[in-house]
């Protein structure tokens, strides 16, 4: 049994990460890297946030991109542990690089 | 230091899928950075981000009650000042917690000139308790306390309270309306508010998929339409100088209000009567006729 702390203080910042909200998902966004222009608009608007911006050289170079020059830019990656499947990224992507498919479990 | 690549708002929170409030919060925190204390009024944001013993906040955060976020923020700021600490003190409140029940505390905080940024995330009703109307609910919106039926085919009968202008009239250092869907304008205003000394108030539009009744994926699109139809204008007012209010964004071409209404279940009944749509369009036109000259590129 957990004991309630004095004043209800929570001493571990951001421990909501233990709560895997990916189980809420009915539809799932899937990034099509052949189309993704790395504009980061999905990252900007993800409310969880469950879209990560990855800036390491290896990922940037090894992820497909519509143009070679775009490989200098950070890559977006969906963290399915938390993505609730709201579909904002799918709706906002300017080049329709995100598919929104029924989740299969 | 630029903290845009860090997240001070963690995933795993329980806000509905597609709720805009976390978008507002994550960006305010990214722009403020770690040297920040947050005070949060009761409402969805508080309830759904801190179900004990979990929290989504990675900065110090305090919740007290529904009506006193601004009073608590005033106290936190006074304490920080007494200790000689330079911190961002940020209060978040919903429209109920800000324009209605917390209004007195907010009025006091601004009048006393506390160095606090108060952010109203406005979803235009009391959402956390089941969509009751507030003074920020717009004319024509369905809520569970402005029901639509034979006796009242319109829904909410009062116009939206102009809370930003009311707070500006307190001579607040900086007041602005903002919309995360008009992102550059939103970001600039958050940055400007954080850099300004004194009491700052940001009135930020924040769609609620549950109360506005729309598909979660449409959140940003609908909020963009709120400004592109002219319904939610974006402006700023410095040091209470309402005469010199500055409209900071104007759509290249205004879209008809109907485009905004038809995407939301809370307004769907209005479309049955062209008179209602016409009335709303005329209200918007009248606002822009009266204030449109305040637009400065
Ligand atoms: C004094 C008091 N009255 C009523 C409540 C119940 N209550 C909790 S949240 C809430 C609605 C909050 O509405 P708003 O401030 O608009 O935030 P939202 O939930 O819409 O984000 C109410 C009425 C309360 N907690 N305290
Ligand atoms: S009820 Fe509305 S405001 Fe509350 S978490 Fe859900 S979408 Fe957000
Ligand atoms: Mg509300």
CSV table of C-alpha atoms and ligand atoms in Angstrom, one decimal:
chain,number,residue,atom,x,y,z
A,1,UNK,CA,0.0,0.0,0.0
A,2,UNK,CA,1.3,3.4,-0.9
A,3,UNK,CA,1.2,6.0,1.9
A,4,UNK,CA,0.0,9.4,0.9
A,5,UNK,CA,2.9,11.9,1.2
A,6,UNK,CA,2.6,15.0,3.3
A,7,UNK,CA,0.6,17.7,1.4
A,8,UNK,CA,0.1,15.1,-1.4
A,9,UNK,CA,3.6,16.1,-2.7
A,10,UNK,CA,4.8,14.1,-5.7
A,11,UNK,CA,8.6,14.0,-5.6
A,12,UNK,CA,9.3,12.4,-8.9
A,13,UNK,CA,8.8,14.9,-11.8
A,14,UNK,CA,7.2,13.6,-14.9
A,15,UNK,CA,6.5,10.1,-13.5
A,16,UNK,CA,3.3,10.0,-15.6
A,17,UNK,CA,5.6,8.2,-18.1
A,18,UNK,CA,4.7,5.0,-16.2
A,19,UNK,CA,1.3,5.4,-17.6
A,20,UNK,CA,1.4,4.0,-21.2
A,21,UNK,CA,-1.4,5.8,-22.9
A,22,UNK,CA,-0.6,4.0,-26.2
A,23,UNK,CA,-3.3,1.5,-25.1
A,24,UNK,CA,-5.9,4.2,-25.9
A,25,UNK,CA,-5.2,4.0,-29.6
A,26,UNK,CA,-7.8,2.9,-32.1
A,27,UNK,CA,-6.1,4.4,-35.2
A,28,UNK,CA,-2.4,4.5,-35.5
A,29,UNK,CA,-0.3,7.1,-37.4
A,30,UNK,CA,2.5,5.7,-39.5
A,31,UNK,CA,5.2,7.9,-41.0
A,32,UNK,CA,6.1,7.3,-44.6
A,33,UNK,CA,9.8,8.4,-44.6
A,34,UNK,CA,10.0,8.4,-48.4
A,35,UNK,CA,7.6,11.3,-48.3
A,36,UNK,CA,8.4,13.1,-45.0
A,37,UNK,CA,10.1,16.4,-45.6
A,38,UNK,CA,11.2,16.7,-41.9
A,39,UNK,CA,9.3,20.0,-41.4
A,40,UNK,CA,8.6,19.0,-37.8
A,41,UNK,CA,5.0,20.2,-37.9
A,42,UNK,CA,3.7,16.9,-36.4
A,43,UNK,CA,6.3,17.3,-33.6
A,44,UNK,CA,5.1,20.8,-33.0
A,45,UNK,CA,1.5,19.9,-32.5
A,46,UNK,CA,1.7,16.4,-30.8
A,47,UNK,CA,-0.2,16.9,-27.6
A,48,UNK,CA,1.3,14.0,-25.6
A,49,UNK,CA,4.1,14.7,-26.7
A,50,UNK,CA,4.7,11.3,-28.4
A,51,UNK,CA,6.5,12.5,-31.5
A,52,UNK,CA,10.2,12.6,-30.9
A,53,UNK,CA,12.7,14.8,-32.7
A,54,UNK,CA,15.9,12.8,-33.3
A,55,UNK,CA,19.0,14.7,-34.1
A,56,UNK,CA,21.8,12.2,-34.2
A,57,UNK,CA,23.8,11.9,-37.4
A,58,UNK,CA,23.3,8.2,-37.9
A,59,UNK,CA,19.5,8.3,-37.7
A,60,UNK,CA,19.4,11.4,-39.9
A,61,UNK,CA,21.5,9.8,-42.6
A,62,UNK,CA,20.0,6.3,-42.4
A,63,UNK,CA,16.4,7.3,-42.6
A,64,UNK,CA,15.0,7.6,-46.1
A,65,UNK,CA,14.1,11.0,-47.3
A,66,UNK,CA,12.5,12.4,-50.5
A,67,UNK,CA,15.6,14.4,-51.2
A,68,UNK,CA,19.2,13.6,-50.2
A,69,UNK,CA,19.7,17.2,-48.9
A,70,UNK,CA,16.9,16.7,-46.3
A,71,UNK,CA,19.0,14.1,-44.5
A,72,UNK,CA,20.7,17.0,-42.8
A,73,UNK,CA,17.5,17.7,-40.9
A,74,UNK,CA,16.3,16.0,-37.7
A,75,UNK,CA,14.0,13.0,-38.0
A,76,UNK,CA,10.6,12.6,-36.4
A,77,UNK,CA,9.7,9.3,-34.8
A,78,UNK,CA,6.5,8.2,-33.1
A,79,UNK,CA,6.7,6.8,-29.6
A,80,UNK,CA,3.8,4.3,-29.7
A,81,UNK,CA,4.0,3.7,-25.9
A,82,UNK,CA,2.2,7.1,-25.5
A,83,UNK,CA,0.6,8.0,-28.8
A,84,UNK,CA,-3.2,8.0,-28.2
A,85,UNK,CA,-4.0,8.1,-31.9
A,86,UNK,CA,-5.6,11.5,-32.0
A,87,UNK,CA,-4.6,12.0,-35.6
A,88,UNK,CA,-3.5,15.6,-35.4
A,89,UNK,CA,-0.2,14.7,-37.0
A,90,UNK,CA,-2.0,12.9,-39.8
A,91,UNK,CA,-4.3,15.9,-40.4
A,92,UNK,CA,-1.6,18.6,-40.2
A,93,UNK,CA,1.2,16.9,-42.3
A,94,UNK,CA,1.5,19.3,-45.3
A,95,UNK,CA,2.8,16.5,-47.6
A,96,UNK,CA,0.5,13.7,-46.4
A,97,UNK,CA,3.4,11.6,-45.3
A,98,UNK,CA,1.5,10.1,-42.4
A,99,UNK,CA,-0.9,7.3,-42.8
A,100,UNK,CA,-3.6,6.7,-40.3
A,101,UNK,CA,-4.5,3.0,-40.0
A,102,UNK,CA,-6.6,0.9,-37.7
A,103,UNK,CA,-4.6,-0.4,-34.8
A,104,UNK,CA,-4.2,-4.2,-34.7
A,105,UNK,CA,-3.3,-5.8,-31.4
B,1,UNK,CA,19.5,29.1,-23.5
B,2,UNK,CA,17.1,27.6,-26.0
B,3,UNK,CA,15.1,24.7,-24.5
B,4,UNK,CA,12.9,24.0,-27.5
B,5,UNK,CA,14.2,20.5,-27.8
B,6,UNK,CA,13.5,19.6,-24.2
B,7,UNK,CA,10.1,18.5,-22.9
B,8,UNK,CA,9.0,19.8,-19.6
B,9,UNK,CA,5.6,18.3,-20.0
B,10,UNK,CA,5.7,14.5,-19.9
B,11,UNK,CA,3.6,12.0,-21.9
B,12,UNK,CA,1.4,9.6,-20.0
B,13,UNK,CA,-1.0,12.3,-18.9
B,14,UNK,CA,-4.7,11.7,-19.2
B,15,UNK,CA,-5.9,14.6,-21.3
B,16,UNK,CA,-8.3,13.4,-24.0
B,17,UNK,CA,-6.7,12.4,-27.4
B,18,UNK,CA,-6.7,15.6,-29.5
B,19,UNK,CA,-7.1,18.0,-26.6
B,20,UNK,CA,-5.3,21.3,-27.5
B,21,UNK,CA,-4.4,22.3,-23.9
B,22,UNK,CA,-1.2,20.1,-23.8
B,23,UNK,CA,0.0,21.8,-27.0
B,24,UNK,CA,-0.3,25.2,-25.3
B,25,UNK,CA,1.4,24.0,-22.2
B,26,UNK,CA,4.3,22.1,-23.8
B,27,UNK,CA,5.2,25.2,-25.8
B,28,UNK,CA,4.9,27.7,-23.0
B,29,UNK,CA,7.2,25.5,-20.9
B,30,UNK,CA,9.7,25.0,-23.8
B,31,UNK,CA,9.9,28.7,-24.2
B,32,UNK,CA,10.2,29.4,-20.4
B,33,UNK,CA,12.7,26.6,-19.7
B,34,UNK,CA,13.5,24.8,-16.4
B,35,UNK,CA,13.7,27.9,-14.2
B,36,UNK,CA,10.0,28.0,-13.8
B,37,UNK,CA,7.3,27.4,-11.2
B,38,UNK,CA,3.8,26.6,-12.4
B,39,UNK,CA,0.6,27.3,-10.5
B,40,UNK,CA,-2.5,25.5,-11.9
B,41,UNK,CA,-6.2,26.2,-11.2
B,42,UNK,CA,-8.6,23.3,-11.0
B,43,UNK,CA,-9.8,22.1,-14.3
B,44,UNK,CA,-9.0,19.5,-16.9
B,45,UNK,CA,-5.4,20.4,-17.1
B,46,UNK,CA,-4.8,20.0,-13.4
B,47,UNK,CA,-7.0,17.0,-12.9
B,48,UNK,CA,-5.8,15.0,-15.9
B,49,UNK,CA,-2.0,15.8,-15.5
B,50,UNK,CA,-1.7,15.0,-11.8
B,51,UNK,CA,-3.7,11.9,-10.7
B,52,UNK,CA,-1.8,11.2,-7.5
B,53,UNK,CA,0.8,9.8,-7.2
B,54,UNK,CA,1.7,10.6,-10.8
B,55,UNK,CA,2.5,14.0,-12.5
B,56,UNK,CA,3.2,15.0,-16.1
B,57,UNK,CA,5.0,18.1,-14.9
B,58,UNK,CA,8.8,18.3,-15.0
B,59,UNK,CA,9.0,21.7,-13.4
B,60,UNK,CA,7.8,22.6,-9.8
B,61,UNK,CA,4.0,22.7,-9.9
B,62,UNK,CA,1.3,23.6,-7.4
B,63,UNK,CA,-2.4,23.2,-7.4
B,64,UNK,CA,-4.5,24.9,-4.7
B,65,UNK,CA,-8.1,25.4,-5.8
B,66,UNK,CA,-10.4,26.4,-8.6
B,67,UNK,CA,-10.6,30.1,-7.8
B,68,UNK,CA,-7.2,31.2,-6.5
B,69,UNK,CA,-4.5,30.3,-9.0
B,70,UNK,CA,-3.7,34.0,-9.4
B,71,UNK,CA,-3.6,34.6,-5.6
B,72,UNK,CA,-1.2,31.6,-5.2
B,73,UNK,CA,1.0,32.8,-8.1
B,74,UNK,CA,1.1,36.2,-6.5
B,75,UNK,CA,2.4,34.6,-3.3
B,76,UNK,CA,4.9,32.5,-5.0
B,77,UNK,CA,6.2,35.6,-6.9
B,78,UNK,CA,6.4,37.6,-3.7
B,79,UNK,CA,8.4,34.8,-2.0
B,80,UNK,CA,10.8,34.5,-4.9
B,81,UNK,CA,11.2,38.3,-4.9
B,82,UNK,CA,11.9,38.3,-1.2
B,83,UNK,CA,14.5,35.6,-1.7
B,84,UNK,CA,16.1,37.5,-4.6
B,85,UNK,CA,15.4,34.6,-7.0
B,86,UNK,CA,14.7,35.3,-10.7
B,87,UNK,CA,12.2,32.8,-11.8
B,88,UNK,CA,9.4,32.5,-14.4
B,89,UNK,CA,6.1,32.2,-12.4
B,90,UNK,CA,3.4,30.9,-14.7
B,91,UNK,CA,-0.2,30.3,-13.8
B,92,UNK,CA,-2.5,28.2,-16.0
B,93,UNK,CA,-6.3,28.4,-15.7
B,94,UNK,CA,-9.3,27.4,-17.8
B,95,UNK,CA,-11.9,29.8,-18.9
B,96,UNK,CA,-14.1,29.0,-15.9
B,97,UNK,CA,-11.2,29.3,-13.5
B,98,UNK,CA,-10.1,32.5,-15.1
B,99,UNK,CA,-13.0,34.6,-16.5
B,100,UNK,CA,-15.5,33.4,-13.9
B,101,UNK,CA,-14.6,32.0,-10.5
B,102,UNK,CA,-10.9,33.0,-10.4
B,103,UNK,CA,-11.6,36.5,-11.8
B,104,UNK,CA,-11.3,38.3,-8.5
B,105,UNK,CA,-8.0,36.8,-7.7
B,106,UNK,CA,-6.7,37.5,-11.2
B,107,UNK,CA,-7.9,41.1,-11.0
B,108,UNK,CA,-6.0,41.5,-7.8
B,109,UNK,CA,-2.8,39.9,-9.1
B,110,UNK,CA,-2.8,42.2,-12.2
B,111,UNK,CA,-3.7,45.3,-10.3
B,112,UNK,CA,-0.8,44.7,-7.8
B,113,UNK,CA,1.5,44.2,-10.7
B,114,UNK,CA,2.9,40.8,-9.8
B,115,UNK,CA,5.6,39.6,-12.1
B,116,UNK,CA,3.6,36.6,-13.3
B,117,UNK,CA,2.5,35.2,-16.6
B,118,UNK,CA,-1.1,34.0,-16.4
B,119,UNK,CA,-2.1,31.8,-19.3
B,120,UNK,CA,-5.8,31.2,-19.9
B,121,UNK,CA,-6.4,28.1,-22.0
B,122,UNK,CA,-9.8,28.8,-23.3
B,123,UNK,CA,-11.9,25.8,-24.3
B,124,UNK,CA,-15.0,28.0,-23.9
B,125,UNK,CA,-16.8,25.9,-21.2
B,126,UNK,CA,-16.4,24.1,-17.9
B,127,UNK,CA,-15.2,20.9,-19.5
B,128,UNK,CA,-13.9,18.9,-16.7
B,129,UNK,CA,-17.2,18.7,-15.0
B,130,UNK,CA,-19.1,17.9,-18.2
B,131,UNK,CA,-19.4,20.9,-20.5
B,132,UNK,CA,-21.2,23.6,-18.6
B,133,UNK,CA,-21.4,27.1,-20.1
B,134,UNK,CA,-19.0,29.8,-18.8
B,135,UNK,CA,-18.8,33.5,-19.5
B,136,UNK,CA,-16.3,32.6,-22.3
B,137,UNK,CA,-18.8,30.3,-24.1
B,138,UNK,CA,-19.7,32.0,-27.4
B,139,UNK,CA,-23.2,32.8,-28.6
B,140,UNK,CA,-24.9,29.9,-30.2
B,141,UNK,CA,-22.8,27.1,-28.6
B,142,UNK,CA,-24.5,24.1,-27.2
B,143,UNK,CA,-23.4,23.1,-23.7
B,144,UNK,CA,-25.2,21.0,-21.1
B,145,UNK,CA,-26.4,24.2,-19.4
B,146,UNK,CA,-27.2,26.0,-22.6
B,147,UNK,CA,-29.2,23.1,-24.2
B,148,UNK,CA,-30.7,23.3,-27.6
B,149,UNK,CA,-34.3,22.4,-28.1
B,150,UNK,CA,-37.7,23.7,-29.0
B,151,UNK,CA,-37.7,26.3,-26.1
B,152,UNK,CA,-34.2,27.5,-27.1
B,153,UNK,CA,-33.0,26.6,-30.6
B,154,UNK,CA,-29.8,28.7,-30.2
B,155,UNK,CA,-28.0,27.4,-27.2
B,156,UNK,CA,-25.8,30.0,-25.4
B,157,UNK,CA,-27.6,33.3,-25.6
B,158,UNK,CA,-24.8,35.7,-24.3
B,159,UNK,CA,-21.8,36.8,-26.3
B,160,UNK,CA,-18.3,35.8,-25.2
B,161,UNK,CA,-16.8,37.9,-22.4
B,162,UNK,CA,-13.9,40.0,-23.8
B,163,UNK,CA,-11.6,38.9,-21.0
B,164,UNK,CA,-8.3,40.0,-22.6
B,165,UNK,CA,-9.5,43.6,-22.9
B,166,UNK,CA,-10.9,43.5,-19.4
B,167,UNK,CA,-7.5,42.4,-18.0
B,168,UNK,CA,-5.8,45.0,-20.2
B,169,UNK,CA,-8.0,47.7,-18.6
B,170,UNK,CA,-6.1,46.9,-15.3
B,171,UNK,CA,-3.0,48.3,-17.0
B,172,UNK,CA,-1.4,44.9,-17.2
B,173,UNK,CA,2.2,45.1,-18.7
B,174,UNK,CA,1.3,42.8,-21.5
B,175,UNK,CA,-1.9,41.2,-22.7
B,176,UNK,CA,-2.4,39.2,-25.9
B,177,UNK,CA,-4.8,36.8,-27.5
B,178,UNK,CA,-3.1,33.8,-29.2
B,179,UNK,CA,-3.8,30.6,-31.0
B,180,UNK,CA,-1.4,27.7,-31.3
B,181,UNK,CA,-2.7,27.0,-34.8
B,182,UNK,CA,-1.3,30.4,-35.8
B,183,UNK,CA,2.0,29.2,-34.5
B,184,UNK,CA,4.6,32.0,-35.2
B,185,UNK,CA,2.3,34.6,-33.7
B,186,UNK,CA,1.6,32.4,-30.7
B,187,UNK,CA,5.3,31.7,-30.1
B,188,UNK,CA,6.3,35.4,-30.4
B,189,UNK,CA,3.6,36.4,-27.9
B,190,UNK,CA,4.7,33.8,-25.3
B,191,UNK,CA,8.3,34.9,-25.7
B,192,UNK,CA,7.4,38.6,-25.4
B,193,UNK,CA,5.2,37.9,-22.3
B,194,UNK,CA,8.1,36.0,-20.7
B,195,UNK,CA,10.5,38.9,-21.4
B,196,UNK,CA,8.2,41.6,-20.1
B,197,UNK,CA,8.3,42.6,-16.4
B,198,UNK,CA,5.0,42.8,-14.5
B,199,UNK,CA,1.7,41.1,-14.8
B,200,UNK,CA,1.2,39.4,-18.2
B,201,UNK,CA,-2.0,37.7,-19.5
B,202,UNK,CA,-2.2,35.4,-22.5
B,203,UNK,CA,-5.7,34.4,-23.7
B,204,UNK,CA,-5.0,31.3,-25.7
B,205,UNK,CA,-7.7,29.4,-27.7
B,206,UNK,CA,-7.7,25.7,-26.8
B,207,UNK,CA,-10.1,23.3,-28.6
B,208,UNK,CA,-11.8,20.6,-26.6
B,209,UNK,CA,-12.7,17.6,-28.8
B,210,UNK,CA,-15.2,16.4,-26.2
B,211,UNK,CA,-17.0,19.7,-25.6
B,212,UNK,CA,-16.7,21.2,-29.1
B,213,UNK,CA,-17.7,17.8,-30.5
B,214,UNK,CA,-15.3,17.2,-33.3
B,215,UNK,CA,-13.0,14.5,-34.5
B,216,UNK,CA,-9.7,14.6,-32.5
B,217,UNK,CA,-7.6,14.9,-35.6
B,218,UNK,CA,-9.3,18.2,-36.5
B,219,UNK,CA,-8.2,20.2,-33.4
B,220,UNK,CA,-5.6,22.4,-35.1
B,221,UNK,CA,-7.5,22.8,-38.3
B,222,UNK,CA,-10.6,24.0,-36.4
B,223,UNK,CA,-8.5,26.4,-34.2
B,224,UNK,CA,-6.9,27.8,-37.4
B,225,UNK,CA,-10.4,28.4,-38.8
B,226,UNK,CA,-11.4,30.3,-35.6
B,227,UNK,CA,-8.8,33.0,-36.5
B,228,UNK,CA,-9.1,32.7,-40.3
B,229,UNK,CA,-12.9,33.4,-40.1
B,230,UNK,CA,-12.2,36.4,-37.8
B,231,UNK,CA,-14.1,34.8,-34.9
B,232,UNK,CA,-11.0,34.7,-32.6
B,233,UNK,CA,-8.9,37.7,-33.5
B,234,UNK,CA,-5.3,37.9,-32.5
B,235,UNK,CA,-4.1,41.1,-30.9
B,236,UNK,CA,-1.9,42.5,-28.1
B,237,UNK,CA,-2.2,45.4,-25.7
B,238,UNK,CA,0.7,46.9,-23.7
B,239,UNK,CA,0.5,48.7,-20.4
B,240,UNK,CA,-3.2,49.1,-20.6
B,241,UNK,CA,-3.1,51.2,-23.7
B,242,UNK,CA,-6.3,49.8,-25.2
B,243,UNK,CA,-6.6,52.6,-27.8
B,244,UNK,CA,-3.3,51.4,-29.3
B,245,UNK,CA,-4.2,47.7,-29.3
B,246,UNK,CA,-2.3,46.0,-32.1
B,247,UNK,CA,-4.0,43.3,-34.2
B,248,UNK,CA,-1.0,41.1,-35.0
B,249,UNK,CA,-2.4,38.7,-37.6
B,250,UNK,CA,-5.0,39.1,-40.3
B,251,UNK,CA,-5.9,36.3,-42.7
B,252,UNK,CA,-5.2,37.1,-46.3
B,253,UNK,CA,-8.8,36.4,-47.0
B,254,UNK,CA,-11.5,35.9,-44.3
B,255,UNK,CA,-13.3,32.6,-44.5
B,256,UNK,CA,-17.1,32.5,-43.9
B,257,UNK,CA,-17.9,31.7,-40.3
B,258,UNK,CA,-20.0,28.8,-41.5
B,259,UNK,CA,-16.8,26.9,-42.2
B,260,UNK,CA,-15.9,27.0,-38.5
B,261,UNK,CA,-19.4,26.2,-37.3
B,262,UNK,CA,-20.0,23.2,-39.5
B,263,UNK,CA,-16.9,21.3,-38.2
B,264,UNK,CA,-18.2,21.3,-34.6
B,265,UNK,CA,-21.1,19.4,-33.1
B,266,UNK,CA,-21.7,22.2,-30.6
B,267,UNK,CA,-22.7,24.6,-33.4
B,268,UNK,CA,-24.4,22.1,-35.8
B,269,UNK,CA,-28.0,23.2,-34.8
B,270,UNK,CA,-27.2,26.8,-36.0
B,271,UNK,CA,-26.8,25.6,-39.6
B,272,UNK,CA,-30.5,24.7,-39.7
B,273,UNK,CA,-31.4,28.4,-39.7
B,274,UNK,CA,-29.5,30.7,-42.1
B,275,UNK,CA,-30.5,33.6,-39.8
B,276,UNK,CA,-28.3,32.3,-37.0
B,277,UNK,CA,-25.3,31.9,-39.3
B,278,UNK,CA,-26.0,35.4,-40.7
B,279,UNK,CA,-26.1,36.9,-37.2
B,280,UNK,CA,-22.7,35.4,-36.3
B,281,UNK,CA,-21.2,36.6,-39.6
B,282,UNK,CA,-22.5,40.1,-38.9
B,283,UNK,CA,-21.1,40.1,-35.4
B,284,UNK,CA,-17.7,39.1,-36.8
B,285,UNK,CA,-17.9,41.7,-39.5
B,286,UNK,CA,-18.9,44.4,-37.0
B,287,UNK,CA,-15.9,43.5,-34.8
B,288,UNK,CA,-13.5,43.9,-37.7
B,289,UNK,CA,-15.2,47.1,-38.9
B,290,UNK,CA,-14.8,48.6,-35.4
B,291,UNK,CA,-11.2,47.3,-34.7
B,292,UNK,CA,-9.8,46.3,-38.0
B,293,UNK,CA,-7.7,49.5,-38.3
B,294,UNK,CA,-5.6,48.3,-35.4
B,295,UNK,CA,-3.9,45.8,-37.7
B,296,UNK,CA,-0.2,46.6,-38.1
B,297,UNK,CA,2.0,44.4,-40.3
C,1,LIG,C1,-15.0,26.0,-5.8
C,1,LIG,C2,-15.2,24.9,-6.8
C,1,LIG,N1,-16.3,24.8,-7.5
C,1,LIG,C3,-16.5,23.8,-8.4
C,1,LIG,C4,-15.5,22.9,-8.6
C,1,LIG,C5,-15.7,21.8,-9.6
C,1,LIG,N2,-15.0,22.0,-10.8
C,1,LIG,C6,-13.8,21.3,-11.0
C,1,LIG,S1,-13.1,21.6,-12.5
C,1,LIG,C7,-14.4,22.6,-13.0
C,1,LIG,C8,-14.5,23.2,-14.3
C,1,LIG,C9,-13.3,23.9,-14.8
C,1,LIG,O1,-13.6,24.6,-16.0
C,1,LIG,P1,-12.5,25.5,-16.7
C,1,LIG,O2,-11.8,26.4,-15.7
C,1,LIG,O3,-13.1,26.1,-17.9
C,1,LIG,O4,-11.4,24.4,-17.1
C,1,LIG,P2,-11.6,23.1,-18.1
C,1,LIG,O5,-11.9,21.9,-17.3
C,1,LIG,O6,-12.6,23.5,-19.1
C,1,LIG,O7,-10.3,23.0,-18.7
C,1,LIG,C10,-15.4,22.7,-11.9
C,1,LIG,C11,-16.6,23.4,-12.0
C,1,LIG,C12,-14.3,23.0,-7.8
C,1,LIG,N3,-13.3,22.2,-8.0
C,1,LIG,N4,-14.2,24.0,-7.0
C,2,LIG,S1,-12.6,17.2,-21.7
C,2,LIG,FE1,-11.9,18.7,-23.2
C,2,LIG,S2,-10.4,20.1,-22.2
C,2,LIG,FE2,-10.8,18.2,-20.9
C,2,LIG,S3,-9.0,16.9,-21.4
C,2,LIG,FE3,-10.8,16.3,-22.7
C,2,LIG,S4,-10.5,17.5,-24.6
C,2,LIG,FE4,-9.2,18.5,-23.0
C,3,LIG,MG1,-12.9,25.5,-19.8
